[in-house]
Short mmCIF file of C-alpha atoms in Angstrom, two decimals:
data_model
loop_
_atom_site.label_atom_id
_atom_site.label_comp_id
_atom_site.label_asym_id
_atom_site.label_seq_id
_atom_site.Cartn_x
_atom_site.Cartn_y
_atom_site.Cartn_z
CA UNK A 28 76.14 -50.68 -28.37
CA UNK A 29 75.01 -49.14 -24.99
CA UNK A 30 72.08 -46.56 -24.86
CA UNK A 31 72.23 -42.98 -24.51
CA UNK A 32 70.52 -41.46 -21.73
CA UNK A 33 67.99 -40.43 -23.64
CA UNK A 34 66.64 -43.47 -25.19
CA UNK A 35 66.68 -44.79 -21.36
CA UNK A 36 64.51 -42.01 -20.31
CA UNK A 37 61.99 -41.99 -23.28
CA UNK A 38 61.91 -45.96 -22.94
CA UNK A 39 60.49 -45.44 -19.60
CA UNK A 40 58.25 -43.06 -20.09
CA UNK A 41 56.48 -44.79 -22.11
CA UNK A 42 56.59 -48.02 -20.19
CA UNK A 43 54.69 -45.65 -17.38
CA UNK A 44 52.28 -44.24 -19.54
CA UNK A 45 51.44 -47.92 -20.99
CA UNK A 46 50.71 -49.22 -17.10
CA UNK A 47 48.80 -45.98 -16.58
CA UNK A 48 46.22 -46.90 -19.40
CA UNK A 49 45.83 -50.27 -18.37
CA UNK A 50 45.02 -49.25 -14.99
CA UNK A 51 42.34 -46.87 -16.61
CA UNK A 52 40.82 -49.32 -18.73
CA UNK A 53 40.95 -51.77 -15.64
CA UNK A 54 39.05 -49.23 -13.70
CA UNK A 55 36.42 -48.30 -16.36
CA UNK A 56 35.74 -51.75 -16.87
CA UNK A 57 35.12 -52.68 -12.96
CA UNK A 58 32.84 -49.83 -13.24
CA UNK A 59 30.78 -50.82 -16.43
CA UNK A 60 30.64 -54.39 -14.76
CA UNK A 61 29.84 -52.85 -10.87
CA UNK A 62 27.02 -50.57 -13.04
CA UNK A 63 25.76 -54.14 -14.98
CA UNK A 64 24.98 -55.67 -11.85
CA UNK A 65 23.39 -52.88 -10.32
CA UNK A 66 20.78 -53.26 -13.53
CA UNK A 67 20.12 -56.94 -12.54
CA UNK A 68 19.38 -57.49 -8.67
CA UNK A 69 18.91 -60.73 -7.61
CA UNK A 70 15.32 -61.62 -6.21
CA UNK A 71 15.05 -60.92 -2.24
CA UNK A 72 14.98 -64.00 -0.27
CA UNK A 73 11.90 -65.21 1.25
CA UNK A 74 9.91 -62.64 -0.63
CA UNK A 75 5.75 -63.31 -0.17
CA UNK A 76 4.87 -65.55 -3.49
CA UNK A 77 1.26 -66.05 -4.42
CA UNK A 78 0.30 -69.14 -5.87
CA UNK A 79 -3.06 -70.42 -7.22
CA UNK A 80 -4.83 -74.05 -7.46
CA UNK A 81 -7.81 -73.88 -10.26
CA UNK A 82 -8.82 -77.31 -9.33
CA UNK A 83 -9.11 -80.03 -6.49
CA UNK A 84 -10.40 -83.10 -8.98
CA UNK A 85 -13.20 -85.01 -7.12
CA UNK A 86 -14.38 -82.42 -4.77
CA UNK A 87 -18.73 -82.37 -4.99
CA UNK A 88 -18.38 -85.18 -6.87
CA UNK A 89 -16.55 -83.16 -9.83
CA UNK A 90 -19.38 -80.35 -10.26
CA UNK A 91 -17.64 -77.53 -7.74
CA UNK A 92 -15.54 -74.61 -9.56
CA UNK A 93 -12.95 -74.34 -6.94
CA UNK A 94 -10.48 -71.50 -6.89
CA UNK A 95 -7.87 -71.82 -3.81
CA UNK A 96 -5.53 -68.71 -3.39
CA UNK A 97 -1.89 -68.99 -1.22
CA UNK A 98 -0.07 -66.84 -0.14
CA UNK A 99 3.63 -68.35 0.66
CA UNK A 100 7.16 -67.19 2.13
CA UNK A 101 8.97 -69.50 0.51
CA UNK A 102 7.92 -73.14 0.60
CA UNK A 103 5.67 -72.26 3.57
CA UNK A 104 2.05 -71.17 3.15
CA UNK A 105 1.28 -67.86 5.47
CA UNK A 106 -2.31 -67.28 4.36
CA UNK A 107 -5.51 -69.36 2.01
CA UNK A 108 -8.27 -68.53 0.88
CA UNK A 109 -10.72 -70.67 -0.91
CA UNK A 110 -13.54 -69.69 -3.56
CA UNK A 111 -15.68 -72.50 -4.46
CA UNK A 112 -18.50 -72.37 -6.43
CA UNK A 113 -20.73 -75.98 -6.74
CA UNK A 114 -24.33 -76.68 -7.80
CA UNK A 115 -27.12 -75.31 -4.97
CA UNK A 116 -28.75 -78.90 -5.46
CA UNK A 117 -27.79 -82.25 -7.34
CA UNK A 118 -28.39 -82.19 -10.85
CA UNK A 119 -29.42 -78.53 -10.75
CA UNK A 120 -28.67 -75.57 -12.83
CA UNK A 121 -28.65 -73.07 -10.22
CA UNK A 122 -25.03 -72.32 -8.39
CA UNK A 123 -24.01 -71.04 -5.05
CA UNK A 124 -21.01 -69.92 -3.71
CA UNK A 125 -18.81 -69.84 -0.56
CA UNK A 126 -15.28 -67.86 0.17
CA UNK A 127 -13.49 -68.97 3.41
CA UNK A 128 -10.28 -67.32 4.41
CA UNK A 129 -8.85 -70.09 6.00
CA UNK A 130 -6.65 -70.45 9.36
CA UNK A 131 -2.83 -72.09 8.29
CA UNK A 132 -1.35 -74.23 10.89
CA UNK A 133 1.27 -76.19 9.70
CA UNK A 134 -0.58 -78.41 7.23
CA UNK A 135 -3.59 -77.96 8.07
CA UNK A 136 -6.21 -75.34 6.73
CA UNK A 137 -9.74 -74.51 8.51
CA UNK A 138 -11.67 -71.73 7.97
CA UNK A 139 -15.84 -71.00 8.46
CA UNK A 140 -17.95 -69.08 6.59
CA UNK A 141 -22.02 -68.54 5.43
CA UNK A 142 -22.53 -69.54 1.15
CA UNK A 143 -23.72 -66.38 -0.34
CA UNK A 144 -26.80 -67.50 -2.29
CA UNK A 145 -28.74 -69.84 0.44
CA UNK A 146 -26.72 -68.89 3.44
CA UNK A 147 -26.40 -72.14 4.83
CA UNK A 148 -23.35 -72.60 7.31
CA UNK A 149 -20.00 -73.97 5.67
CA UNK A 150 -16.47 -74.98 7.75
CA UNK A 151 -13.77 -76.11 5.32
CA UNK A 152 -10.86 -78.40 7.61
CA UNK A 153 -8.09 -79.66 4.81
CA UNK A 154 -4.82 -81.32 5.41
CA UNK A 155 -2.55 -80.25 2.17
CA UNK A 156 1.00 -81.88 1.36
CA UNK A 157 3.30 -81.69 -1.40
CA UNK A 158 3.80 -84.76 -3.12
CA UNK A 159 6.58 -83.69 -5.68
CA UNK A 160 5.94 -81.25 -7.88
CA UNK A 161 2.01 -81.41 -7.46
CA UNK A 162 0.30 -81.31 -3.71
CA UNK A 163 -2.41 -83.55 -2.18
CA UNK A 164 -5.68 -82.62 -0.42
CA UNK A 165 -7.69 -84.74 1.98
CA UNK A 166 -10.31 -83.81 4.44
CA UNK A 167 -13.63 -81.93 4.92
CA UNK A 168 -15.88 -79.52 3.74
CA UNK A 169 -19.34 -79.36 4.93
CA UNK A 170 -22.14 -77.17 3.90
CA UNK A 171 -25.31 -77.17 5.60
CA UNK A 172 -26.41 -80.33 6.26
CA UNK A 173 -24.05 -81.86 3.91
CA UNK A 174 -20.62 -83.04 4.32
CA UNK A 175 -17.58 -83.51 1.37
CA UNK A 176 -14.90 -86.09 1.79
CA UNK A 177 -12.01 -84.12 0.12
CA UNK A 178 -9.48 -86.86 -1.04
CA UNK A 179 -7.73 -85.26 -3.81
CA UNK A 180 -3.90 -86.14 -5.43
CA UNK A 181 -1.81 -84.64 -8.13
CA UNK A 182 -3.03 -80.70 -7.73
CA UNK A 183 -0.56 -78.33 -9.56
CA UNK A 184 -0.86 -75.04 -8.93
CA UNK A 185 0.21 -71.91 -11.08
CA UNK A 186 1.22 -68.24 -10.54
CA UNK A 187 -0.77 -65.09 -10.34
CA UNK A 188 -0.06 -63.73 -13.70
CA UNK A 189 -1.01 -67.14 -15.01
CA UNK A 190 -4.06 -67.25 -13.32
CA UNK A 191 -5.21 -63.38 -14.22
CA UNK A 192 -4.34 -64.07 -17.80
CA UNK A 193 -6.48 -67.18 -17.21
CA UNK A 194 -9.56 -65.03 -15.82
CA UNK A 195 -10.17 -62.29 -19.20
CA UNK A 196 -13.40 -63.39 -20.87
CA UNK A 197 -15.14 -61.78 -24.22
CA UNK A 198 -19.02 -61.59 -24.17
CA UNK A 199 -18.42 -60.49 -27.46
CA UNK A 200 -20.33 -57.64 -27.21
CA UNK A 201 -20.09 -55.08 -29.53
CA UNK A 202 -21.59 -51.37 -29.00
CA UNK A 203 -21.12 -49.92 -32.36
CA UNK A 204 -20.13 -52.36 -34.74
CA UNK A 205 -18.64 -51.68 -38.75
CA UNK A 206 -21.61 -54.06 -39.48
CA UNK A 207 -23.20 -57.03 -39.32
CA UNK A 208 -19.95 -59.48 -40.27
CA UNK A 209 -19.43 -60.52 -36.98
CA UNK A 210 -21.98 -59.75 -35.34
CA UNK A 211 -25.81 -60.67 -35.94
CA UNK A 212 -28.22 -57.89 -37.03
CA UNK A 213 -30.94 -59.16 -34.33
CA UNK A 214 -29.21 -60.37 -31.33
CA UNK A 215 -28.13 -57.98 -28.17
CA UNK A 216 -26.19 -58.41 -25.24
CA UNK A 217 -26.75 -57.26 -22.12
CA UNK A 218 -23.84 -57.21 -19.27
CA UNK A 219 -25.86 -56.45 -15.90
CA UNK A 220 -25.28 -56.13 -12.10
CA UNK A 221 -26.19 -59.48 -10.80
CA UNK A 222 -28.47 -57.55 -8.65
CA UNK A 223 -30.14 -55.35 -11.28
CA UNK A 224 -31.14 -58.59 -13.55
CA UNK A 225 -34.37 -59.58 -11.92
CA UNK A 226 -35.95 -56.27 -12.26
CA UNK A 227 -34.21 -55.48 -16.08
CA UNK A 228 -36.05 -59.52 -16.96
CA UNK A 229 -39.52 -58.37 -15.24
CA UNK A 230 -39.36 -55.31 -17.55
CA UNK A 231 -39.08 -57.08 -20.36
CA UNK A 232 -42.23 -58.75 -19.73
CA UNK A 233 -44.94 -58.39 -22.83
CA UNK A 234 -42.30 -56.99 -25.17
CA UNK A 235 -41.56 -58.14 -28.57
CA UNK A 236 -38.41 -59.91 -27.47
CA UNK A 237 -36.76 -63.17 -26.74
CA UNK A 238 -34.52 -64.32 -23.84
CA UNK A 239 -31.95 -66.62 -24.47
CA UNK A 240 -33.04 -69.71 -21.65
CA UNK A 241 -29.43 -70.09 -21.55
CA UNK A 242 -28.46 -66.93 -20.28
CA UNK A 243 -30.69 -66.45 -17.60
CA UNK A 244 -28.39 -69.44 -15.82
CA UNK A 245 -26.14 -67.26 -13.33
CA UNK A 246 -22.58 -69.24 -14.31
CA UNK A 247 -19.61 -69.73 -11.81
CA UNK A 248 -17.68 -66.85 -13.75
CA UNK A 249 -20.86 -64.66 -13.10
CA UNK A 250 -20.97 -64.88 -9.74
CA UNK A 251 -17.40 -63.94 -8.88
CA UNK A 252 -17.38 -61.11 -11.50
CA UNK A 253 -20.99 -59.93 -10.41
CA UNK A 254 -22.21 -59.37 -13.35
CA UNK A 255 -24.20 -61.49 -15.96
CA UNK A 256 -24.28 -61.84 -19.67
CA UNK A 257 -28.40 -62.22 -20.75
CA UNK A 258 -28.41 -62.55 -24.35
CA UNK A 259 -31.72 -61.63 -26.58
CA UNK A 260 -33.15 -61.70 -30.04
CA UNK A 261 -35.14 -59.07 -31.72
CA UNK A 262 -36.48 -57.60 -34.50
CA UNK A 263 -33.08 -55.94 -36.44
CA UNK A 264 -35.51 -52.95 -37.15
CA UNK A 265 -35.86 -52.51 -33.19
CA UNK A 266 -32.78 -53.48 -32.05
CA UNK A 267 -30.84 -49.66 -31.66
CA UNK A 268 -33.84 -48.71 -30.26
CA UNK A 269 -33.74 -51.42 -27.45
CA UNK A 270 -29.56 -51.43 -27.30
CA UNK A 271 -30.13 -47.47 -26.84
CA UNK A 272 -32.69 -47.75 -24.10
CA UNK A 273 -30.88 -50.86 -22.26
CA UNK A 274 -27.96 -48.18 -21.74
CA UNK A 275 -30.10 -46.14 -19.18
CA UNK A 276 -31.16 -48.98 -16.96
CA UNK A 277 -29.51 -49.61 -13.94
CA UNK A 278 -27.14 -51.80 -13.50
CA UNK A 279 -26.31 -52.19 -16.82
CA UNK A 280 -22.50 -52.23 -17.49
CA UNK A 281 -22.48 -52.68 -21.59
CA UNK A 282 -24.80 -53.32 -24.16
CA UNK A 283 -24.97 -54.18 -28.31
CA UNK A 284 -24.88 -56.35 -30.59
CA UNK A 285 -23.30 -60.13 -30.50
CA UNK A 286 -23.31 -63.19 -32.23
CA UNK A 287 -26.50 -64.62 -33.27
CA UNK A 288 -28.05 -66.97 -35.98
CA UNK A 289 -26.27 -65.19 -39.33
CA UNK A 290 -23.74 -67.15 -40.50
CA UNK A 291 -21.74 -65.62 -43.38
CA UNK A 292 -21.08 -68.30 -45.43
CA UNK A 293 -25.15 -68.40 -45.76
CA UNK A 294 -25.65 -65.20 -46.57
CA UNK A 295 -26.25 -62.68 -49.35
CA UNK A 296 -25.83 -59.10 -49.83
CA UNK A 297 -27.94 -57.09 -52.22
CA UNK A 298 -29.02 -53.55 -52.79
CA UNK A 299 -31.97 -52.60 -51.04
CA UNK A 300 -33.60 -49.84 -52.77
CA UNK A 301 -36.40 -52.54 -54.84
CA UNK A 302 -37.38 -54.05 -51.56
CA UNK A 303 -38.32 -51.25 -49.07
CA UNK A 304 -41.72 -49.80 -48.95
CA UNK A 305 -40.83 -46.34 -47.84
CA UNK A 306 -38.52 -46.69 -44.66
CA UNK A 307 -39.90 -50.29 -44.21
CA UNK A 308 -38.93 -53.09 -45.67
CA UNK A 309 -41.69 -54.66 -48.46
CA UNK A 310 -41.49 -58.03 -46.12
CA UNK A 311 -44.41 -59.44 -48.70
CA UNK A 312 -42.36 -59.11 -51.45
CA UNK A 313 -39.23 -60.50 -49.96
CA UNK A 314 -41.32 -63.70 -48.60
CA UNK A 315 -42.95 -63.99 -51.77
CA UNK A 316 -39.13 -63.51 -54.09
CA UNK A 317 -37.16 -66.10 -51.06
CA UNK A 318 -40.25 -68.89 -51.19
CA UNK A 319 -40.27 -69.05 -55.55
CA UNK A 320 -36.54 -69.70 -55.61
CA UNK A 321 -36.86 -71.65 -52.77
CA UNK A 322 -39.60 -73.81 -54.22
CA UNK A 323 -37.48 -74.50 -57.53
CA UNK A 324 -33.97 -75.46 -55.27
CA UNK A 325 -35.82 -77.67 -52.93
CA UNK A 326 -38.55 -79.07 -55.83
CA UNK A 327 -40.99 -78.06 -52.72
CA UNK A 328 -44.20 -76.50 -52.71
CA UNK A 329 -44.14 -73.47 -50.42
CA UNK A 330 -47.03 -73.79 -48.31
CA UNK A 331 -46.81 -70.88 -45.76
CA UNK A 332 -44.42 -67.95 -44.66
CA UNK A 333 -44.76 -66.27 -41.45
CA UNK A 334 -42.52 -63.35 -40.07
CA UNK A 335 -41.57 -63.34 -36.25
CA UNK A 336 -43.15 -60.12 -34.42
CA UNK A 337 -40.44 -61.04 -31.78
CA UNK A 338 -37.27 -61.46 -33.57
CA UNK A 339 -37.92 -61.00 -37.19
CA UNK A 340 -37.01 -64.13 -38.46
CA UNK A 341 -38.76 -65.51 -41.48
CA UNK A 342 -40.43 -69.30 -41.37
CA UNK A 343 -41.07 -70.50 -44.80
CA UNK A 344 -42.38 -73.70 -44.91
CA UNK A 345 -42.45 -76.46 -47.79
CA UNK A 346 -43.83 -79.74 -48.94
CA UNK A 347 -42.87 -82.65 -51.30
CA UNK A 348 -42.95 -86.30 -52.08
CA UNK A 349 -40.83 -88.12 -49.79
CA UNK A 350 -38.57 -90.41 -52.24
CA UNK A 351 -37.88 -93.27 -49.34
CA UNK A 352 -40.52 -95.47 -49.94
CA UNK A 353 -42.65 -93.74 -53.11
CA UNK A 354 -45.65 -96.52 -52.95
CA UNK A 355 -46.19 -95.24 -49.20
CA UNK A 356 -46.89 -91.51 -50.49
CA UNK A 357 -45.13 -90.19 -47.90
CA UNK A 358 -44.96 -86.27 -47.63
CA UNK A 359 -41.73 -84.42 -46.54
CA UNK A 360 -42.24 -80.75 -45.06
CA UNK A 361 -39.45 -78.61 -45.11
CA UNK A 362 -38.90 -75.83 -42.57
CA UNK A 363 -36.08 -72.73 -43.74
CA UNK A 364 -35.52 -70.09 -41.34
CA UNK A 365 -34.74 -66.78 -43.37
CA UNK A 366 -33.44 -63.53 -41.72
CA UNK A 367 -33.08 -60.03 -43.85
CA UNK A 368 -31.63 -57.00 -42.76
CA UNK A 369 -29.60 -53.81 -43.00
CA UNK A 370 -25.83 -54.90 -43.38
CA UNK A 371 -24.78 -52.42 -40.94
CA UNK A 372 -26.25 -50.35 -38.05
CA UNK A 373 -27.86 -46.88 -38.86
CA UNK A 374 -28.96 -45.90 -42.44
CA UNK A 375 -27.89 -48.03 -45.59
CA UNK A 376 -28.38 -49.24 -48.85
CA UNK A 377 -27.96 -52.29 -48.76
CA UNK A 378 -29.81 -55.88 -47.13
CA UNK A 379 -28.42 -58.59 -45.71
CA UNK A 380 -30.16 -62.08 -46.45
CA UNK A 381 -29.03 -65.29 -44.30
CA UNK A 382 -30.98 -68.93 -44.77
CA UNK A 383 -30.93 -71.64 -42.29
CA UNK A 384 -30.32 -74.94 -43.38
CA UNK A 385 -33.50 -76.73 -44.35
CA UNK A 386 -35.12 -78.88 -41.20
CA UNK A 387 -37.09 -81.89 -43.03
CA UNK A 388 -39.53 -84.09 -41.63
CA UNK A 389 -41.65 -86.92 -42.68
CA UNK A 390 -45.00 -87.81 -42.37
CA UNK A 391 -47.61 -89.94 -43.48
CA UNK A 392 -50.49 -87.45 -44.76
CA UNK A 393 -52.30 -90.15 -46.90
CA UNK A 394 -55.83 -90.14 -46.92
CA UNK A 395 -57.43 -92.60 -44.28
CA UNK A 396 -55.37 -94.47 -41.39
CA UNK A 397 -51.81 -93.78 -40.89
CA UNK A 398 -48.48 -94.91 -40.86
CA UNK A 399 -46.82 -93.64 -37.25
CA UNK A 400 -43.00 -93.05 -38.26
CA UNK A 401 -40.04 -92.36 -35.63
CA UNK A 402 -37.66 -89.94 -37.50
CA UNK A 403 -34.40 -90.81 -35.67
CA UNK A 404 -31.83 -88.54 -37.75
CA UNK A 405 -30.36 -84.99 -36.69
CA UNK A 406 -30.78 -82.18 -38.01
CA UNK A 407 -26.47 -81.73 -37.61
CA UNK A 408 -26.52 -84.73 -40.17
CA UNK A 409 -24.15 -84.01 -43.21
CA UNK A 410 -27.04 -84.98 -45.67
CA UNK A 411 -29.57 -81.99 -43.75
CA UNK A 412 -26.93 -79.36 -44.72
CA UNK A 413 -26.63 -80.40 -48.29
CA UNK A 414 -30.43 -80.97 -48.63
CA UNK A 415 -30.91 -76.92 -50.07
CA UNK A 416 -29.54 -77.69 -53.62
CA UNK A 417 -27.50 -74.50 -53.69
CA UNK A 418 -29.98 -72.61 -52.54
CA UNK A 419 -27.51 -69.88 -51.34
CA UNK A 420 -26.17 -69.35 -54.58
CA UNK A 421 -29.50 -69.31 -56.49
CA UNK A 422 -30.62 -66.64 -54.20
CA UNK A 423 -27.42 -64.28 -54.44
CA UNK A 424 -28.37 -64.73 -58.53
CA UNK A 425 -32.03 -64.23 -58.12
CA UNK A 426 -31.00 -60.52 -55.33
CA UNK A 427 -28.21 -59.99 -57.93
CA UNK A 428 -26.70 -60.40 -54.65
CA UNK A 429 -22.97 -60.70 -53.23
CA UNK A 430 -21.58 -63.80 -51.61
CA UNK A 431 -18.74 -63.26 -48.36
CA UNK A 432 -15.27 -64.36 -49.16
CA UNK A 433 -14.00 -65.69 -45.80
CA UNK A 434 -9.93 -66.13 -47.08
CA UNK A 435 -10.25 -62.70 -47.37
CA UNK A 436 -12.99 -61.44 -45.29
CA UNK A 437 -15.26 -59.37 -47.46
CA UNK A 438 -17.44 -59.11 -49.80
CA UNK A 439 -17.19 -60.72 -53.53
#
């Protein structure tokens, strides 16, 4: 049966309007995908890459701190510069620096330039080549007098954002502190100006302080940041007081408290109001309350206790019968180091108390000549840090005191 006219026509139509709506969604979808990559450009070819080496192994015999900085266009390197830091003399503590920006020619990079601490002359003449994946260095650096053989294989380099992600350091200072959880009631740090340290050290001269010997050591990091860490103990009762004052000195770029001696798991929390004598703390009657229960956990006799004018610590000191060889009468003394102090900056009502473990020695204190004995153990020895009988826990019962939970960082 033939079709009417009609059917022919509507047939049609609709075969049009079909082809138009493909060719829409054909168009639309171009589009979408043009618009997609528009989103996602591909990197521009031969686009300036910088590139850092952390390390050339065996350069100054191992001790130098070497930072070398490229700039490349591709696989070719356009511009070097190279940051080494290295001991001012063998074996010492003391550092000095050099930065070269160093001429590229071919494979070949030379550069001169004056170190910064003892300004002695340095020229830097390298021959770098890619050996794989890593790169090799061989030739010459000579400072002063003194001249480097640089023979150094398997160098691998790494990116800028690796590198700056490589370069964030914590002094773990802490201005204002919660409290004194994680950081110590009696030690403050003070970030200076590497040129403002001599003169904030010289004022510290006849105070009731202590320098950390450590610190005073200007480190590789130090020098290229220009600034230096010096780290002190003092009395808790006088450290705001010093933190506060530290802040107006020049050169100073932070100050507060850091870590120090306190180590939770040593330490008790009580309430303070039976041992303060007015604002002060009754240090008498602490000494005298730490040494008895001391005394019974160690089966010691206390002998003396002495408070530090400097930092506040407590020394107790203790004697007993040395049990190695009883027919020798040996004595044992027993040194504990004892801290107490506000848990928190500012007013409160409650103490902290931490105990070192006890440091024993032995000695022959007989009556008439002497046995001479080398004591060869360490202090770091398991049996020295289980020598205090529970002393911890005797003296959270004797304070009525709190011991720190460290799964769940507080106090139980």
């Amino acid at each position: 049966m033939k079709a009417s006219a009609a059917d022919s026509f509507l047939r049609g139509f609709h075969m049009r309007a079909l082809l138009l709506c493909l060719i829409g969604l054909m168009t639309a979808s171009t589009g979408l995908a043009y618009g997609q990559m528009k989103l996602s450009p591909k990197a521009t070819p031969g686009a300036s890459e910088v590139r850092y080496f952390t390390a050339i192994d065996g350069l100054m015999d191992g001790n130098a701190d070497v930072i070398l900085k490229e700039t490349r266009q591709g696989r070719t390197v356009t511009a070097a510069t190279l940051d080494v830091c290295y001991p001012a003399a063998k074996g010492s503590d003391r550092k000095d620096r050099f930065v070269a920006n160093l001429t590229v020619n071919g494979q070949t990079l030379t550069g001169a330039t004056q170190s910064l601490g003892d300004k002695l002359p340095v020229t830097v003449k390298l021959v770098r080549k890619p050996t794989g994946d890593n790169f090799e260095f061989k030739g010459q650096i000579s400072i002063g007098q003194t001249v480097t053989e640089v023979a150094s294989s398997d160098n691998s380099d790494i990116s800028e954002k690796e590198f700056e992600e490589n370069q964030t350091t914590d002094d773990g200072i802490t201005a204002t502190p919660k409290d004194f959880t994680e950081v110590s009631p009696e030690s403050v740090g003070v970030r200076i100006k590497l040129d403002a340290a001599l003169d904030f050290l010289k004022g510290l001269k006849g105070q009731n302080v202590e320098v950390t010997l450590s610190s005073l050591a200007v480190t590789c990091d130090a020098m290229r940041a220009g600034e230096q860490t010096i780290n002190l103990s003092v009395d808790p009762d006088r450290a705001a007081a010093l933190i506060a004052k530290s802040k107006s000195l020049p050169g100073v770029v932070a100050v507060g408290w850091t870590t120090g001696v306190v180590e939770m798991e040593r330490t008790i929390r009580f309430a303070a109001a039976d041992w303060r004598d007015g604002d002060r703390l009754d240090r008498d009657k602490l000494a005298a309350a730490i040494a008895n229960v001391l005394s019974g956990t160690l089966s010691a006799k206390s002998t003396s206790s002495v408070w530090s004018a400097n930092t506040g610590k407590l020394k107790l000191t203790f004697k007993r019968p040395s049990r190695i060889f009883p027919a020798l009468e040996l004595t044992e003394t027993i040194e504990v180091t004892a801290l107490v102090a506000p848990d928190k900056p500012g007013a409160s009502d409650r103490l902290m108390l931490w105990i070192g473990n006890p440091a024993i020695s032995t000695a022959d204190e007989s009556a008439g000549a002497k046995l001479n004995l080398a004591d060869e153990s360490s202090s770091d020895e398991e049996g020295e840090h289980n020598a205090d009988n529970g002393s911890v826990e005797a003296l959270a019962k004797e304070f009525r005191g709190q011991r720190w939970d460290a799964d769940k960082s507080a106090w139980k």
